[in-house]
CSV table of C-alpha atoms in Angstrom, one decimal:
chain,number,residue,atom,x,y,z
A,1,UNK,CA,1.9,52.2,2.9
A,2,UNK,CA,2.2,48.8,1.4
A,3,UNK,CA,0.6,48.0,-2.4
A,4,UNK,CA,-1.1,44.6,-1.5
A,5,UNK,CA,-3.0,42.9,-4.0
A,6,UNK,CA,-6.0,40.9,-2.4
A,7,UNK,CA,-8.3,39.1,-4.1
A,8,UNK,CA,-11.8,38.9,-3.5
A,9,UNK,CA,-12.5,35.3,-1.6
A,10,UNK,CA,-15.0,34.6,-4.2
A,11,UNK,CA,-14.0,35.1,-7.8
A,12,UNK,CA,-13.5,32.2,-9.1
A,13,UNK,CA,-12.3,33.4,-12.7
A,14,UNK,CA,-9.6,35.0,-11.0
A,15,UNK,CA,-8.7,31.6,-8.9
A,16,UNK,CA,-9.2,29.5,-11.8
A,17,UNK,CA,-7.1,32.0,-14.1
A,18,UNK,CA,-4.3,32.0,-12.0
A,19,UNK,CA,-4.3,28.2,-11.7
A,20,UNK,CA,-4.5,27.5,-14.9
A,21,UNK,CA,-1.2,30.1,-15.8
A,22,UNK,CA,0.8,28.1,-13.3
A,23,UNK,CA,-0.1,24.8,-14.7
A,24,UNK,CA,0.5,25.8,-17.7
A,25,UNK,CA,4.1,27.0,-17.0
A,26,UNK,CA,4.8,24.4,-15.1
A,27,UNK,CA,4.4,22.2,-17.7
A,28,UNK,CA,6.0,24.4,-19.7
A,29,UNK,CA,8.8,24.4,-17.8
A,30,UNK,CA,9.3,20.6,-16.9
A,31,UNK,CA,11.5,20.0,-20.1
A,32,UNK,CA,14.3,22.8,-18.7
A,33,UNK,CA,13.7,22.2,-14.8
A,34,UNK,CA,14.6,18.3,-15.8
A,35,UNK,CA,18.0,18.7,-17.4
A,36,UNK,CA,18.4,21.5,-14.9
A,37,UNK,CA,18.3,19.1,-12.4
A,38,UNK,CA,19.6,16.1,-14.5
A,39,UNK,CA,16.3,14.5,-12.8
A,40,UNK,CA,13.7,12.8,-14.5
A,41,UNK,CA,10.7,15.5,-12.9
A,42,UNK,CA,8.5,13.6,-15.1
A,43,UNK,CA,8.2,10.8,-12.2
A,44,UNK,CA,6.3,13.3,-9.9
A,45,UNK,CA,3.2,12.9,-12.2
A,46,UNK,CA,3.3,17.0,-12.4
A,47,UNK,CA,0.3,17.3,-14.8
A,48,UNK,CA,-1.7,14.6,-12.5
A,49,UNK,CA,-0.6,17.8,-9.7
A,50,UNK,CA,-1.8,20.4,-11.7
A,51,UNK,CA,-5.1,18.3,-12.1
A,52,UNK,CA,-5.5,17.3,-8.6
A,53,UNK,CA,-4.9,21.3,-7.3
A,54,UNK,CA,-7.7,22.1,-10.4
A,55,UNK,CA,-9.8,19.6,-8.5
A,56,UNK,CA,-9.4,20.3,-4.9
A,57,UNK,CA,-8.9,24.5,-5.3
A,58,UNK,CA,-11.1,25.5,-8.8
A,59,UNK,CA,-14.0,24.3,-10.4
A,60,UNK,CA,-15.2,21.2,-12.1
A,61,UNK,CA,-15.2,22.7,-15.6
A,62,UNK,CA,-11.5,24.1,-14.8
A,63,UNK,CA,-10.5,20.7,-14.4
A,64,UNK,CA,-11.4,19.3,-17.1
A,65,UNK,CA,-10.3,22.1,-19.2
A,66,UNK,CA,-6.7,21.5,-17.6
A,67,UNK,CA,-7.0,18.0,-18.8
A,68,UNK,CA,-7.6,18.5,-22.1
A,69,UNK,CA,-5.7,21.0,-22.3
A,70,UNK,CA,-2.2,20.0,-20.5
A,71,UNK,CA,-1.1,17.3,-22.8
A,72,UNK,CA,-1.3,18.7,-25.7
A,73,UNK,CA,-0.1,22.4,-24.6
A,74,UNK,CA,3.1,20.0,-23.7
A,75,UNK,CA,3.1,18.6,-26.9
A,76,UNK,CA,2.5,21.8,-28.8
A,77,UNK,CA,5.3,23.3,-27.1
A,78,UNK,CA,8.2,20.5,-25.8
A,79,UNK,CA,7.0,18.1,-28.2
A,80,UNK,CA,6.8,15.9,-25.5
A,81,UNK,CA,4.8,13.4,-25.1
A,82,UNK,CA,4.9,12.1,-28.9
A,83,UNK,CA,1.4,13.1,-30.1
A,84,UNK,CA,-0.5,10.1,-29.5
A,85,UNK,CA,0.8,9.8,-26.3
A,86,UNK,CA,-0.7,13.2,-25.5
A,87,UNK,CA,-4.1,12.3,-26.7
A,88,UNK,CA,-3.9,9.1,-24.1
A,89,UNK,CA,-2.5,11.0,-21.4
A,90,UNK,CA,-5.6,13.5,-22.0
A,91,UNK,CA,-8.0,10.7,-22.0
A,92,UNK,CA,-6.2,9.4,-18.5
A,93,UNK,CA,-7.0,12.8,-17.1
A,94,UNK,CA,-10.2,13.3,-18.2
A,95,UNK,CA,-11.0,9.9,-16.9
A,96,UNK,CA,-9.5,10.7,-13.4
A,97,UNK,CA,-11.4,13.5,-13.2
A,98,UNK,CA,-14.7,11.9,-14.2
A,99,UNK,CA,-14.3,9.1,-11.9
A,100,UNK,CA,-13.4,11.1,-9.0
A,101,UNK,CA,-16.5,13.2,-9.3
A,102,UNK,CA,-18.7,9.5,-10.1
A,103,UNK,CA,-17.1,8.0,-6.9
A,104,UNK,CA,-16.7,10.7,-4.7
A,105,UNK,CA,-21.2,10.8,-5.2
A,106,UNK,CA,-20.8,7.4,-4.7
A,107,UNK,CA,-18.6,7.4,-1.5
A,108,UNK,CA,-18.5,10.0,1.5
A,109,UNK,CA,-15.4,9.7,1.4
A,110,UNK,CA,-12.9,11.7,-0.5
A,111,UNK,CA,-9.4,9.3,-0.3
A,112,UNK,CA,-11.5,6.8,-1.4
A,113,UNK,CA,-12.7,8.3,-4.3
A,114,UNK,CA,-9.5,10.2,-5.3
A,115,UNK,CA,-7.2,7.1,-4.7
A,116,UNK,CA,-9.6,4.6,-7.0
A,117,UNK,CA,-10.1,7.5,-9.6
A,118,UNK,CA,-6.2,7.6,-9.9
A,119,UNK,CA,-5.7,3.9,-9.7
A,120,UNK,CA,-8.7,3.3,-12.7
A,121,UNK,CA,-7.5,6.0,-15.0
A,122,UNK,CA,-4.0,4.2,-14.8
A,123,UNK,CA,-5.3,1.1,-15.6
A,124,UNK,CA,-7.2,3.0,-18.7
A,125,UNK,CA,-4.1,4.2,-19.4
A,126,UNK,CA,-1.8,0.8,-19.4
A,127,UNK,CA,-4.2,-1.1,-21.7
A,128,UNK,CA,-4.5,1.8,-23.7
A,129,UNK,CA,-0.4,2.0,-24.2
A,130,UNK,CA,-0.7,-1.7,-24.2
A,131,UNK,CA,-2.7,-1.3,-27.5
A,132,UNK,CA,-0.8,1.3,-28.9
A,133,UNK,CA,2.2,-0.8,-28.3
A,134,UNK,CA,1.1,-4.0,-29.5
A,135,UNK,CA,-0.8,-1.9,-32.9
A,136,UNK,CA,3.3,-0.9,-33.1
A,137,UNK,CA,2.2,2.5,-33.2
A,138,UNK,CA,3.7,3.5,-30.2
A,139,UNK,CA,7.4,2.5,-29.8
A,140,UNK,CA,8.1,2.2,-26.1
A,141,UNK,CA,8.3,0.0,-22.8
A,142,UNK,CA,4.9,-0.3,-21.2
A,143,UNK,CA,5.9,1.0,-17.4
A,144,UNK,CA,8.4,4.2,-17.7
A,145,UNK,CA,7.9,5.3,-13.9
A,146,UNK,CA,8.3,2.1,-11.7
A,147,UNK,CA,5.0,0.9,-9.9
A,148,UNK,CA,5.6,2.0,-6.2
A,149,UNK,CA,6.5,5.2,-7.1
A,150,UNK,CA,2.9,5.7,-9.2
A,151,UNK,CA,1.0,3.8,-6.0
A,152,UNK,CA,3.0,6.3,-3.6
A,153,UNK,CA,1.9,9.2,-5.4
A,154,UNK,CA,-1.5,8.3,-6.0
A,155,UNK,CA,-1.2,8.0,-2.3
A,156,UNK,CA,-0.3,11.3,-1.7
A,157,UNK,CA,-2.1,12.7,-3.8
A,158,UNK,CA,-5.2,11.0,-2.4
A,159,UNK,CA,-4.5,12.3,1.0
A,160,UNK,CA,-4.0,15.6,0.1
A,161,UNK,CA,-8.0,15.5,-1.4
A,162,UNK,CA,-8.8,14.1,1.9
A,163,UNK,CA,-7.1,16.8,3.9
A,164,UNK,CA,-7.7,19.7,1.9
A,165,UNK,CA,-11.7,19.1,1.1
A,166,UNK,CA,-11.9,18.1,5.1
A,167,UNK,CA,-10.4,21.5,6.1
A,168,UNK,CA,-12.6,23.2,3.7
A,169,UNK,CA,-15.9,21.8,4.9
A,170,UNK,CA,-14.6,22.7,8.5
A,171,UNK,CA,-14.5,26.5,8.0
């Protein structure tokens, strides 16, 4: 006989639990998986990950309790981001998940809405550390992941709303 553990299709708690301790070692862990792999895991936007499975597998309040959340569990623990950098990377979030939820009642369709949710809270986010920068209370360059790799993720990312919410209304 084989101890299984199943979990009822319908508790969410249970979903949104077990995201939320994933994401939160994930983050955890970026600091050691990046000089593991003398790689820069940063680039992959794994909090905006975290956030898009919160908003394509959990619930609306999950996600935004991920958002807020994230950052500054990073910061708490890595020290990284520098603190105010934490509070505008939670703002970004927060944004992205707003927007998506604003456009995606505005739009039937889901890329479209996950893609210019992305793409918005980044530009939030720019002019923000634009500020910050030119207030010199943030000492940094303005773009640390290059452009095409952010427009390439937001990309996937995007898709994988599309996909994933598309299967879901299928079955």
């Amino acid at each position: 006989m084989q101890n299984v553990l199943t979990l009822p299709k319908n508790n969410i708690v249970i979903k949104n639990s077990i995201l939320d301790v994933i994401g939160i070692a994930f983050v955890y862990f970026i600091p050691s998986i990046s000089h593991l792999f003398s790689f820069p895991v940063y680039m992959f936007e794994p909090m905006r990950i975290i956030l898009i499975l919160a908003l394509v597998h959990s619930t609306k309040r999950n996600a935004y309790l991920l958002a807020l959340t994230l950052p500054l569990f990073s910061f708490v623990t890595a020290s990284h981001p520098v603190f105010i950098k934490a509070l505008l990377i939670t703002s970004e979030m927060f944004l992205n998940i707003w927007l998506f939820y604003f456009l995606s009642k505005k739009t039937s369709n889901l890329f479209y809405a996950g893609f210019g949710s992305i793409i918005l809270s980044k530009v939030f986010y720019y002019a923000g550390k634009f500020l910050l920068i030119k207030m010199a209370l943030f000492n940094t360059g303005l773009v640390d992941t290059p452009i095409i790799i952010q427009a390439s993720l937001a990309l996937i990312f995007s898709m994988y709303i599309f996909y994933i919410s598309g299967r879901k209304k299928a079955s």
